[in-house]
């Protein structure tokens, strides 16, 4: 069973022997050095490629080292610990480097197969931090899609490196966990460094660990949503990838409180973090580049350990072709027998020719010469037949190799298809789970508000009764101005101005119809209607006497309950985008939409305020708008459609 998996990149460094030509050999050498130091093996030098070596204690090892025709340098080492009863531990080291890519870095994948845990059915034995992984991480600069992968925590001081940290955390290719802890100066940094090193000792190779000082923590918190912020001395584990603009995304990322940290022992917490990393990393796949090399090396090592091959072995010494003749239908075995007979006859002929004297009759000499000519002709014919057979065997072997490569590619493509389907279904499930969390929160908030209002109403009636006033009558519910009457998305375009007089629709309706085609259940339509109703009512509210005295924004309007029953959850409102998005030449232009000339003479304006229709998923519909209440008394709707691209876009 898979007990441990890690993959990362290694920075080229000629001073450490990691140049373009020697990188793979150097990293493979770390595997050999690990065998000498950790496994106490002195005969590692005796290892030869594709030859399984057995050691005195029962351990075994085999490796391959080669380069593809496309210029990819690779190596794989597999080490088998001596079996202990039914238990078998296997360590594999895979290294690859693409010479054709000037920006490429050597990549490493390390896996440990461990026996099943008898005390925990369906789970592998606990695998402690591998010494091989620790050895590589301590010797070289390693990373995983821009995030430091080190043997100890990485410290950020004075705000330096925070933007790169957030950018790496948002990378959709990232597979490893990120553990971040903040400092505020109240604890001695040296003491806290010791604590964090102990806590994360079992996470190496599977998590990037960062410790941020007060300045760096403040900058981090200012760049992410309130759902992603970190607190002093409370390590937080971020799963890949994060959406720094979505507070609801913060629900996925666990926090270890300072109180629990104090109440628990260091070994317990270290083991807890290790198990968390194992469970996460073992469900992730290595990158496509390494997956292909894994298939190639598996085929090579399988051939080495199982000598039977599909290819036909060619003769060691090629025969020079003679005079070309048509190959007869005689079997190859028969032809070989003839060659043996001819050789014997040539030997006899040579002996006879050596003993010829002047007394031999001319007739005998003529007969021998004729026979010699016939034998030479036969030899030439058989040599030509052998040449044709050799050519046929070469073509057959080429066909076999092409077929093997085709099978190899099919295996890789099939595995990638399966993984893509699994990933897509997992994403859809997570999307639904997030929606349920938000709707559950909205339901709880509504329930709390109903209970509060009911209590206030009962108290008001009690006070009226105590003062002798008539309370027999009841107050009816306020008129619902925004009852959803529309059943089709198209009706928003046709009747939107009539239903929502305080909204100016400047959006591209084709963008809206994109999500309409994918809204099979009508859930997105209902949520869009509710959101538009809220924005329209907000404009009405700002015209009232109470609204004129209101100095907050839309978030305060929603949080404080001014929107009454048709208000949406405040968590669905996003006042801004991240600094990364706003500063990007790729993403920022996608937030520029049409506005009236009164708003901007150019007829265009950037909009960062938006409402989330669905929190997660490949579509994740959004409504982008511009608050022009102070200017026009209305709100401009610039966009209704799928989530514009950001750092999370694959």
Coordinates of C-alpha atoms in Angstrom, one line a residue:
X1 CA 0.0 0.0 0.0
X2 CA 1.1 3.6 -0.7
X3 CA 2.4 4.9 2.6
X4 CA 4.2 8.1 1.4
X5 CA 4.4 10.1 -1.8
X6 CA 6.3 13.3 -2.5
X7 CA 7.2 15.2 -5.7
X8 CA 9.1 18.5 -6.1
X9 CA 11.5 20.4 -8.3
X10 CA 15.2 21.0 -7.6
X11 CA 17.1 24.2 -8.5
X12 CA 20.0 23.8 -10.8
X13 CA 23.3 24.7 -9.0
X14 CA 26.6 23.8 -10.7
X15 CA 28.5 24.4 -7.5
X16 CA 26.5 21.4 -6.0
X17 CA 27.0 19.3 -9.1
X18 CA 23.6 20.1 -10.4
X19 CA 24.3 21.3 -13.9
X20 CA 22.3 20.3 -17.0
X21 CA 24.4 17.3 -17.8
X22 CA 25.0 16.0 -14.3
X23 CA 21.7 16.8 -12.5
X24 CA 20.1 13.4 -12.9
X25 CA 23.3 11.6 -11.9
X26 CA 23.7 13.7 -8.9
X27 CA 20.2 13.1 -7.6
X28 CA 20.4 9.4 -8.4
X29 CA 23.7 9.5 -6.4
X30 CA 21.8 10.7 -3.4
X31 CA 19.8 7.5 -3.6
X32 CA 23.0 5.5 -3.6
X33 CA 24.4 7.5 -0.7
X34 CA 21.2 6.9 1.2
X35 CA 21.7 3.2 0.7
X36 CA 25.3 3.4 2.0
X37 CA 24.5 5.6 5.1
X38 CA 21.0 4.5 6.0
X39 CA 21.0 0.8 4.9
X40 CA 24.7 0.2 5.8
X41 CA 25.5 -1.2 2.4
X42 CA 29.1 -1.1 1.3
X43 CA 28.7 -2.8 -2.1
X44 CA 26.5 -0.1 -3.7
X45 CA 29.3 0.5 -6.2
X46 CA 28.6 -3.0 -7.6
X47 CA 25.2 -2.0 -8.9
X48 CA 24.8 -2.0 -12.6
X49 CA 21.9 -0.6 -14.6
X50 CA 19.0 -3.1 -15.1
X51 CA 20.6 -5.8 -13.0
X52 CA 19.0 -6.6 -9.7
X53 CA 21.5 -6.7 -6.9
X54 CA 20.9 -8.9 -3.8
X55 CA 22.6 -7.9 -0.6
X56 CA 23.7 -10.1 2.3
X57 CA 20.8 -9.1 4.6
X58 CA 18.1 -10.0 2.1
X59 CA 17.6 -6.5 0.7
X60 CA 17.5 -6.0 -3.0
X61 CA 17.9 -3.0 -5.4
X62 CA 17.7 -2.3 -9.1
X63 CA 17.9 0.9 -11.1
X64 CA 17.8 2.2 -14.7
X65 CA 19.5 5.3 -16.1
X66 CA 18.9 6.5 -19.7
X67 CA 17.9 9.3 -21.9
X68 CA 14.9 9.4 -24.4
X69 CA 15.3 10.2 -28.0
X70 CA 13.5 13.5 -27.3
X71 CA 16.2 14.6 -24.9
X72 CA 14.7 13.7 -21.5
X73 CA 17.2 12.5 -19.0
X74 CA 15.8 10.1 -16.4
X75 CA 16.7 7.5 -13.7
X76 CA 14.8 5.3 -11.3
X77 CA 16.0 3.4 -8.3
X78 CA 13.9 0.9 -6.5
X79 CA 15.0 -0.5 -3.1
X80 CA 13.3 -3.6 -1.5
X81 CA 13.8 -4.0 2.2
X82 CA 14.2 -7.6 3.3
X83 CA 10.7 -9.1 4.0
X84 CA 9.7 -9.3 7.7
X85 CA 7.2 -12.1 7.7
X86 CA 4.3 -10.8 5.5
X87 CA 5.6 -7.2 5.6
X88 CA 7.4 -5.7 2.7
X89 CA 8.7 -2.1 2.4
X90 CA 9.7 -0.7 -1.0
X91 CA 11.3 2.7 -1.6
X92 CA 11.4 4.2 -5.2
X93 CA 13.2 7.3 -6.4
X94 CA 12.3 8.7 -9.8
X95 CA 14.3 11.6 -11.4
X96 CA 13.6 13.4 -14.7
X97 CA 15.0 16.4 -16.5
X98 CA 13.9 17.7 -19.9
X99 CA 16.9 19.0 -21.8
X100 CA 14.7 20.5 -24.5
X101 CA 13.3 23.1 -22.2
X102 CA 15.7 25.9 -21.2
X103 CA 13.5 26.7 -18.1
X104 CA 13.1 23.2 -17.0
X105 CA 14.2 22.0 -13.5
X106 CA 15.1 18.5 -12.4
X107 CA 12.0 16.9 -10.9
X108 CA 11.9 14.2 -8.2
X109 CA 9.2 11.8 -7.1
X110 CA 9.7 9.6 -4.0
X111 CA 7.3 6.9 -3.0
X112 CA 7.2 4.3 -0.2
X113 CA 5.0 1.3 -0.3
X114 CA 4.3 0.0 3.2
X115 CA 2.5 -3.1 4.4
X116 CA -1.1 -2.8 5.7
X117 CA -1.6 -1.7 9.2
X118 CA -3.2 -4.6 11.2
X119 CA -4.6 -2.2 13.7
X120 CA -6.2 0.0 11.1
X121 CA -8.0 -1.9 8.3
X122 CA -7.6 -0.5 4.9
X123 CA -4.8 1.9 5.9
X124 CA -1.0 1.5 5.4
X125 CA 1.5 1.3 8.2
X126 CA 2.6 4.7 9.5
X127 CA 5.5 5.9 7.5
X128 CA 7.8 8.3 9.3
X129 CA 9.6 11.1 7.4
X130 CA 11.9 9.4 4.9
X131 CA 15.6 9.9 5.3
X132 CA 16.0 10.0 1.6
X133 CA 13.6 12.9 1.2
X134 CA 15.2 14.7 4.1
X135 CA 18.7 14.2 2.6
X136 CA 17.7 15.8 -0.8
X137 CA 15.8 18.7 0.8
X138 CA 18.7 19.5 3.1
X139 CA 21.3 19.4 0.3
X140 CA 19.5 21.4 -2.4
X141 CA 17.0 24.2 -3.0
X142 CA 13.7 22.5 -3.7
X143 CA 10.2 23.9 -4.5
X144 CA 6.7 22.9 -5.6
X145 CA 5.2 25.4 -8.1
X146 CA 6.9 28.4 -6.5
X147 CA 6.6 27.4 -2.9
X148 CA 9.7 26.4 -0.9
X149 CA 9.8 22.7 -0.1
X150 CA 12.4 22.6 2.7
X151 CA 13.5 20.3 5.5
X152 CA 12.7 23.2 8.0
X153 CA 10.2 26.1 8.1
X154 CA 10.8 29.1 5.8
X155 CA 10.8 32.5 7.6
X156 CA 9.4 35.6 6.0
X157 CA 10.5 38.9 7.5
X158 CA 9.5 42.5 6.9
X159 CA 6.8 41.6 4.3
X160 CA 9.4 40.2 1.8
X161 CA 8.1 37.2 -0.2
X162 CA 4.5 37.5 0.9
X163 CA 3.1 38.2 -2.6
X164 CA 5.1 35.2 -4.0
X165 CA 3.6 33.1 -1.2
X166 CA 0.1 34.0 -2.1
X167 CA 0.7 33.6 -5.8
X168 CA 2.0 30.1 -5.2
X169 CA -0.9 29.2 -3.0
X170 CA -3.3 30.2 -5.7
X171 CA -1.5 28.1 -8.4
X172 CA -4.0 25.5 -9.7
X173 CA -1.1 23.1 -10.3
X174 CA -0.1 23.0 -6.7
X175 CA -0.6 19.6 -5.0
X176 CA 1.1 20.0 -1.6
X177 CA -0.3 21.5 1.6
X178 CA 0.9 24.9 2.9
X179 CA 1.2 25.4 6.7
X180 CA 1.5 29.1 7.8
X181 CA 1.9 30.5 11.2
X182 CA 2.1 34.1 12.3
X183 CA 4.2 35.8 15.0
X184 CA 3.5 39.0 16.8
X185 CA 6.7 39.4 18.9
X186 CA 5.3 38.2 22.2
X187 CA 7.1 34.9 22.1
X188 CA 10.9 34.6 21.7
X189 CA 11.5 33.9 18.0
X190 CA 14.2 31.3 18.8
X191 CA 11.9 29.4 21.1
X192 CA 9.0 29.5 18.6
X193 CA 11.3 28.4 15.8
X194 CA 12.1 25.3 17.8
X195 CA 8.4 24.6 18.4
X196 CA 7.5 25.0 14.7
X197 CA 10.4 22.7 13.7
X198 CA 9.1 20.0 16.0
X199 CA 5.5 20.4 15.0
X200 CA 6.2 20.1 11.3
X201 CA 9.0 17.5 11.4
X202 CA 6.8 14.8 9.8
X203 CA 5.5 17.0 7.0
X204 CA 8.7 17.3 5.0
X205 CA 8.3 16.6 1.3
X206 CA 4.6 17.0 1.6
X207 CA 4.0 20.5 2.8
X208 CA 5.5 24.0 2.5
X209 CA 5.9 25.5 6.0
X210 CA 6.1 29.2 6.5
X211 CA 6.5 31.4 9.6
X212 CA 5.6 35.1 9.1
X213 CA 6.7 37.9 11.4
X214 CA 4.2 40.6 12.5
X215 CA 4.8 42.8 9.4
X216 CA 4.6 39.8 7.0
X217 CA 1.4 38.5 8.7
X218 CA -0.3 41.9 8.4
X219 CA 0.6 42.2 4.7
X220 CA -0.7 38.6 4.2
X221 CA -4.0 39.4 6.0
X222 CA -4.4 42.6 4.0
X223 CA -4.1 40.7 0.7
X224 CA -6.6 37.9 1.4
X225 CA -10.2 37.7 2.4
X226 CA -11.2 37.6 6.1
X227 CA -11.9 33.9 5.7
X228 CA -8.2 33.2 4.9
X229 CA -6.5 35.4 7.5
X230 CA -4.0 34.0 10.0
X231 CA -3.6 34.6 13.8
X232 CA -0.5 34.7 15.9
X233 CA 0.8 31.3 17.1
X234 CA -2.1 29.5 15.5
X235 CA -0.8 27.4 12.6
X236 CA -3.2 27.2 9.6
X237 CA -3.1 24.4 7.0
X238 CA -4.1 25.6 3.5
X239 CA -5.3 22.9 1.0
X240 CA -4.5 23.5 -2.7
X241 CA -5.4 25.8 -4.3
X242 CA -6.9 28.8 -2.4
X243 CA -9.2 31.5 -3.7
X244 CA -7.9 34.5 -1.7
X245 CA -11.0 36.6 -2.6
X246 CA -13.6 34.1 -1.4
X247 CA -14.2 34.1 2.4
X248 CA -16.2 30.9 2.1
X249 CA -13.1 29.2 0.7
X250 CA -11.6 29.7 4.1
X251 CA -13.9 26.9 5.5
X252 CA -11.5 24.3 3.8
X253 CA -8.4 25.4 5.7
X254 CA -7.9 24.2 9.2
X255 CA -6.6 26.2 12.1
X256 CA -4.7 24.8 15.1
X257 CA -5.6 27.2 17.9
X258 CA -3.0 28.4 20.3
X259 CA -5.0 26.9 23.2
X260 CA -5.0 23.4 21.7
X261 CA -1.3 23.8 20.9
X262 CA -0.6 24.5 24.6
X263 CA -2.8 21.6 25.8
X264 CA -1.3 18.9 23.4
X265 CA 2.2 17.4 23.4
X266 CA 4.7 18.0 20.6
X267 CA 4.9 14.3 19.6
X268 CA 1.2 14.1 19.3
X269 CA 0.8 17.2 17.2
X270 CA 3.8 16.2 15.0
X271 CA 2.2 12.8 14.3
X272 CA -1.1 14.5 13.6
X273 CA 0.4 16.9 11.0
X274 CA 2.2 13.9 9.5
X275 CA -0.9 11.9 9.1
X276 CA -2.7 14.9 7.6
X277 CA 0.0 15.2 5.0
X278 CA 0.1 11.5 4.3
X279 CA -3.7 11.3 3.7
X280 CA -3.6 14.3 1.5
X281 CA -0.5 13.6 -0.5
X282 CA -1.3 10.0 -1.2
X283 CA -4.5 11.0 -2.9
X284 CA -2.6 13.4 -5.3
X285 CA -1.0 12.3 -8.5
X286 CA 2.5 13.2 -9.6
X287 CA 2.8 15.6 -12.6
X288 CA 2.3 14.4 -16.2
X289 CA 6.0 14.6 -17.0
X290 CA 6.9 12.2 -14.2
X291 CA 3.9 10.0 -14.9
X292 CA 5.2 9.3 -18.4
X293 CA 8.7 8.6 -17.1
X294 CA 7.2 6.2 -14.5
X295 CA 5.6 4.2 -17.3
X296 CA 8.9 4.1 -19.3
X297 CA 11.0 3.1 -16.4
X298 CA 8.4 0.5 -15.2
X299 CA 8.6 -1.2 -18.6
X300 CA 12.4 -1.2 -18.6
X301 CA 12.7 -2.6 -15.1
X302 CA 10.0 -5.2 -15.8
X303 CA 12.0 -6.5 -18.8
X304 CA 15.1 -6.6 -16.6
X305 CA 13.5 -8.7 -13.9
X306 CA 11.5 -10.8 -16.3
X307 CA 13.9 -11.8 -19.1
X308 CA 11.3 -13.0 -21.5
X309 CA 10.9 -10.4 -24.2
X310 CA 8.7 -9.9 -27.2
X311 CA 11.6 -8.9 -29.3
X312 CA 13.5 -11.4 -31.4
X313 CA 17.2 -11.6 -30.6
X314 CA 19.4 -10.8 -33.7
X315 CA 22.6 -12.7 -34.5
X316 CA 25.7 -11.1 -32.9
X317 CA 27.8 -11.0 -36.0
X318 CA 26.0 -9.8 -39.2
X319 CA 26.6 -11.7 -42.4
X320 CA 27.8 -9.7 -45.4
X321 CA 25.3 -10.1 -48.2
X322 CA 26.4 -12.0 -51.4
X323 CA 24.8 -12.3 -54.7
X324 CA 21.1 -11.6 -54.3
X325 CA 18.9 -14.6 -55.0
X326 CA 15.3 -15.4 -54.4
X327 CA 14.8 -17.0 -50.9
X328 CA 13.6 -20.6 -51.3
X329 CA 10.8 -22.0 -49.1
X330 CA 13.2 -24.2 -47.3
X331 CA 13.0 -23.8 -43.5
X332 CA 15.7 -21.9 -41.6
X333 CA 16.7 -25.0 -39.8
X334 CA 17.2 -26.8 -43.1
X335 CA 19.3 -23.9 -44.4
X336 CA 21.5 -24.0 -41.3
X337 CA 22.0 -27.8 -41.8
X338 CA 23.1 -27.1 -45.4
X339 CA 25.7 -24.5 -44.2
X340 CA 27.1 -27.1 -41.8
X341 CA 27.4 -29.7 -44.6
X342 CA 29.0 -27.3 -47.0
X343 CA 31.6 -26.3 -44.4
X344 CA 32.5 -30.0 -44.0
X345 CA 32.8 -30.5 -47.7
X346 CA 35.0 -27.4 -48.1
X347 CA 37.3 -28.9 -45.5
X348 CA 37.5 -32.1 -47.4
X349 CA 38.1 -30.2 -50.6
X350 CA 40.9 -28.2 -49.1
X351 CA 42.6 -31.4 -47.9
X352 CA 42.3 -33.0 -51.3
X353 CA 43.6 -29.9 -53.0
X354 CA 46.6 -29.8 -50.8
X355 CA 47.5 -33.4 -51.7
X356 CA 47.2 -32.9 -55.4
X357 CA 50.3 -33.7 -57.2
X358 CA 51.4 -33.6 -60.8
X359 CA 50.3 -37.2 -61.0
X360 CA 46.6 -36.4 -60.5
X361 CA 44.6 -36.7 -63.6
X362 CA 43.2 -33.6 -65.3
X363 CA 39.7 -35.0 -65.1
X364 CA 39.8 -35.2 -61.3
X365 CA 41.0 -31.7 -61.0
X366 CA 38.3 -30.4 -63.3
X367 CA 35.6 -32.2 -61.2
X368 CA 37.0 -30.8 -58.0
X369 CA 37.0 -27.3 -59.4
X370 CA 33.4 -27.6 -60.6
X371 CA 32.3 -28.9 -57.2
X372 CA 34.1 -25.9 -55.6
X373 CA 32.2 -23.5 -57.9
X374 CA 28.9 -25.1 -56.9
X375 CA 29.7 -24.9 -53.2
X376 CA 30.6 -21.2 -53.5
X377 CA 27.3 -20.6 -55.3
X378 CA 25.4 -22.4 -52.6
X379 CA 27.2 -20.4 -49.9
X380 CA 26.3 -17.1 -51.6
X381 CA 22.7 -18.1 -51.8
X382 CA 22.5 -18.9 -48.1
X383 CA 24.3 -15.7 -47.2
X384 CA 21.7 -13.8 -49.2
X385 CA 18.9 -15.7 -47.5
X386 CA 20.5 -14.9 -44.1
X387 CA 20.6 -11.2 -45.0
X388 CA 16.9 -11.2 -45.9
X389 CA 16.1 -13.0 -42.7
X390 CA 18.1 -10.4 -40.7
X391 CA 16.2 -7.6 -42.4
X392 CA 12.9 -9.2 -41.7
X393 CA 13.8 -9.6 -38.0
X394 CA 14.9 -6.0 -37.8
X395 CA 11.5 -4.8 -39.2
X396 CA 9.7 -7.1 -36.8
X397 CA 11.6 -5.7 -33.8
X398 CA 10.9 -2.2 -35.0
X399 CA 7.2 -3.0 -35.2
X400 CA 7.3 -4.5 -31.7
X401 CA 8.9 -1.4 -30.3
X402 CA 6.4 0.9 -32.0
X403 CA 3.6 -1.2 -30.6
X404 CA 5.1 -1.0 -27.1
X405 CA 5.4 2.8 -27.4
X406 CA 1.7 2.9 -28.5
X407 CA 0.6 0.8 -25.6
X408 CA 2.7 2.9 -23.3
X409 CA 1.1 6.1 -24.6
X410 CA -2.4 4.5 -24.4
X411 CA -1.7 3.6 -20.7
X412 CA -0.6 7.1 -19.8
X413 CA -3.6 8.7 -21.7
X414 CA -6.0 6.3 -20.1
X415 CA -4.7 7.0 -16.6
X416 CA -4.8 10.7 -17.3
X417 CA -8.4 10.5 -18.5
X418 CA -9.4 8.5 -15.3
X419 CA -7.6 11.1 -13.1
X420 CA -9.3 14.0 -14.9
X421 CA -12.7 12.4 -14.5
X422 CA -12.0 11.8 -10.8
X423 CA -10.8 15.3 -10.3
X424 CA -13.9 16.7 -12.1
X425 CA -16.3 14.7 -10.0
X426 CA -14.4 15.7 -6.9
X427 CA -14.6 19.3 -7.8
X428 CA -18.4 19.1 -8.5
X429 CA -18.8 17.4 -5.1
X430 CA -16.8 20.1 -3.3
X431 CA -18.8 22.7 -5.1
X432 CA -22.1 21.3 -3.9
X433 CA -20.7 21.0 -0.4
X434 CA -19.7 24.6 -0.4
X435 CA -23.2 25.6 -1.6
X436 CA -24.7 23.6 1.2
X437 CA -22.5 25.3 3.8
X438 CA -23.5 28.7 2.5
X439 CA -27.2 27.9 2.3
X440 CA -27.0 26.4 5.8
X441 CA -25.5 29.5 7.1
X442 CA -28.1 31.7 5.4
X443 CA -30.9 29.5 6.9
X444 CA -29.4 29.8 10.4
X445 CA -29.1 33.6 10.0
X446 CA -32.7 33.9 8.8
X447 CA -33.9 31.7 11.6
X448 CA -32.0 33.8 14.2
X449 CA -33.5 37.0 12.7
X450 CA -37.0 35.5 12.8
X451 CA -36.5 34.5 16.5
X452 CA -35.2 38.0 17.3
X453 CA -38.1 39.8 15.5
X454 CA -40.7 37.4 17.1
X455 CA -39.2 38.2 20.6
X456 CA -39.3 41.9 19.9
X457 CA -42.9 41.7 18.7
X458 CA -44.0 39.8 21.8
X459 CA -42.2 42.3 24.0
X460 CA -43.9 45.2 22.1
X461 CA -47.3 43.6 22.6
X462 CA -46.6 43.0 26.3
X463 CA -45.7 46.6 26.8
X464 CA -48.7 47.8 25.0
X465 CA -51.0 45.6 27.1
X466 CA -49.3 46.8 30.3
X467 CA -50.1 50.3 29.3
X468 CA -53.8 49.5 28.6
X469 CA -53.6 49.7 24.8
X470 CA -55.4 47.4 22.5
X471 CA -53.2 44.6 21.1
X472 CA -56.0 42.5 19.6
X473 CA -55.0 43.5 16.1
X474 CA -51.9 42.2 14.4
X475 CA -49.5 43.6 12.0
X476 CA -49.3 42.1 8.5
X477 CA -46.1 41.2 6.7
X478 CA -44.7 43.9 4.5
X479 CA -45.5 43.8 0.8
X480 CA -43.1 41.7 -1.1
X481 CA -42.2 43.9 -4.0
X482 CA -39.7 41.4 -5.5
X483 CA -41.7 38.2 -5.7
X484 CA -40.1 36.2 -8.5
X485 CA -42.5 35.9 -11.3
X486 CA -40.0 35.1 -14.1
X487 CA -39.3 31.5 -15.1
X488 CA -36.8 32.2 -17.9
X489 CA -33.5 33.9 -18.0
X490 CA -34.5 35.8 -21.1
X491 CA -37.2 37.6 -19.1
X492 CA -34.5 39.4 -17.1
X493 CA -33.4 41.1 -20.3
X494 CA -37.0 41.9 -21.3
X495 CA -38.5 42.9 -18.0
X496 CA -35.5 43.7 -15.9
X497 CA -35.9 47.5 -16.2
X498 CA -39.6 47.2 -15.3
X499 CA -39.1 45.0 -12.3
X500 CA -35.9 46.7 -11.0
X501 CA -36.3 50.5 -11.8
X502 CA -33.3 51.4 -9.7
X503 CA -30.9 49.2 -11.8
X504 CA -29.3 50.2 -15.1
X505 CA -28.5 47.1 -17.1
X506 CA -25.4 47.5 -19.4
X507 CA -24.4 43.9 -19.5
X508 CA -23.7 41.7 -22.5
X509 CA -26.7 39.4 -22.5
X510 CA -24.9 36.7 -24.4
X511 CA -22.7 36.2 -21.4
X512 CA -25.8 35.7 -19.2
X513 CA -27.2 33.1 -21.6
X514 CA -24.0 31.1 -21.3
X515 CA -24.9 30.4 -17.6
X516 CA -28.6 30.1 -18.5
X517 CA -27.9 27.1 -20.7
X518 CA -26.2 25.4 -17.8
X519 CA -28.7 26.2 -15.1
X520 CA -30.8 23.0 -15.4
X521 CA -32.5 23.3 -12.0
X522 CA -33.2 27.1 -12.0
X523 CA -31.1 27.6 -8.9
X524 CA -28.8 30.2 -10.5
X525 CA -31.9 32.1 -11.8
X526 CA -33.4 32.2 -8.4
X527 CA -30.2 33.4 -6.8
X528 CA -29.7 36.0 -9.5
X529 CA -33.2 37.3 -9.0
X530 CA -32.7 37.6 -5.3
X531 CA -29.4 39.5 -5.8
X532 CA -30.9 42.0 -8.2
X533 CA -33.9 42.5 -5.9
X534 CA -31.5 43.2 -3.0
X535 CA -29.5 45.8 -5.1
X536 CA -32.7 47.5 -6.2
X537 CA -34.1 47.7 -2.7
X538 CA -30.7 49.0 -1.5
X539 CA -31.2 52.0 -3.8
X540 CA -34.7 52.5 -2.5
X541 CA -33.4 52.4 1.1
X542 CA -30.8 55.1 0.4
X543 CA -33.6 57.5 -0.5
X544 CA -35.5 57.1 2.8
X545 CA -34.8 59.3 5.8
X546 CA -33.2 56.3 7.5
X547 CA -31.1 55.6 4.5
X548 CA -29.9 59.2 4.3
X549 CA -28.5 58.9 7.8
X550 CA -26.9 55.6 6.9
X551 CA -23.1 56.0 6.4
X552 CA -22.1 52.3 5.8
X553 CA -21.8 50.5 2.5
X554 CA -23.5 47.5 1.0
X555 CA -21.8 45.0 3.4
X556 CA -23.1 46.9 6.5
X557 CA -26.5 47.1 4.9
X558 CA -26.6 43.3 4.6
X559 CA -25.0 42.5 7.9
X560 CA -27.2 44.8 9.9
X561 CA -30.4 43.5 8.4
X562 CA -31.6 46.6 6.6
X563 CA -32.5 44.5 3.5
X564 CA -35.4 42.7 5.3
X565 CA -36.5 39.3 4.0
X566 CA -35.2 39.6 0.5
X567 CA -31.7 40.4 1.4
X568 CA -28.9 37.9 0.5
X569 CA -26.1 36.7 2.8
X570 CA -23.4 39.3 3.3
X571 CA -20.8 36.6 2.5
X572 CA -22.1 36.5 -1.1
X573 CA -21.0 40.1 -1.6
X574 CA -17.4 40.9 -2.6
X575 CA -16.5 44.5 -2.3
X576 CA -13.2 44.2 -4.1
X577 CA -10.8 41.9 -6.0
X578 CA -7.3 40.8 -4.8
X579 CA -4.3 43.0 -5.5
X580 CA -3.0 40.2 -7.7
X581 CA -6.0 40.4 -10.0
X582 CA -6.2 44.2 -10.0
X583 CA -2.5 44.4 -10.9
X584 CA -2.6 41.8 -13.6
X585 CA -2.6 42.8 -17.3
X586 CA -4.3 39.5 -18.0
X587 CA -7.1 39.5 -15.5
X588 CA -7.9 43.2 -14.7
X589 CA -9.2 44.0 -18.3
X590 CA -11.8 41.3 -17.9
X591 CA -13.4 43.4 -15.1
X592 CA -14.0 46.4 -17.4
X593 CA -17.6 46.8 -18.6
X594 CA -20.0 49.3 -20.2
X595 CA -21.4 52.2 -18.2
X596 CA -23.6 55.3 -19.0
X597 CA -21.7 58.4 -20.2
X598 CA -22.8 60.1 -17.0
X599 CA -20.6 57.7 -15.0
X600 CA -17.6 57.8 -17.3
X601 CA -17.3 59.7 -20.6
X602 CA -15.5 56.8 -22.2
X603 CA -18.5 54.6 -21.7
X604 CA -16.3 52.0 -19.9
X605 CA -15.4 51.5 -16.3
X606 CA -13.6 48.9 -14.2
X607 CA -15.9 47.0 -11.7
X608 CA -14.5 45.0 -8.8
X609 CA -17.6 44.8 -6.7
X610 CA -19.6 41.7 -7.4
X611 CA -22.1 39.1 -6.0
X612 CA -21.4 35.4 -5.9
X613 CA -24.2 33.3 -7.4
X614 CA -22.3 30.1 -6.8
X615 CA -19.2 29.8 -4.7
X616 CA -17.4 27.0 -6.5
X617 CA -17.3 25.1 -9.8
X618 CA -16.1 25.6 -13.3
X619 CA -18.8 28.2 -14.1
X620 CA -19.3 29.9 -10.6
X621 CA -21.7 32.7 -11.9
X622 CA -21.0 36.3 -10.9
X623 CA -22.8 39.7 -11.0
X624 CA -20.5 42.7 -11.4
X625 CA -21.9 46.1 -10.7
X626 CA -21.0 49.7 -9.9
X627 CA -22.6 51.6 -7.0
X628 CA -23.7 55.0 -8.5
X629 CA -26.3 55.8 -5.8
X630 CA -24.5 59.0 -4.8
X631 CA -24.2 60.0 -8.5
X632 CA -27.3 58.7 -10.2
X633 CA -29.4 57.2 -7.4
X634 CA -29.0 53.9 -9.1
X635 CA -26.7 50.9 -9.5
X636 CA -25.2 49.9 -12.9
X637 CA -25.2 46.2 -13.7
X638 CA -22.1 45.6 -15.9
X639 CA -21.9 41.8 -16.1
X640 CA -24.0 38.7 -15.4
X641 CA -22.1 35.5 -16.4
X642 CA -19.5 33.0 -15.5
X643 CA -16.6 33.8 -13.2
X644 CA -14.0 35.9 -15.1
X645 CA -10.5 34.5 -15.1
X646 CA -8.2 34.8 -12.1
X647 CA -5.2 33.1 -10.5
X648 CA -7.4 30.0 -9.9
X649 CA -8.3 29.6 -13.5
X650 CA -6.8 26.4 -15.0

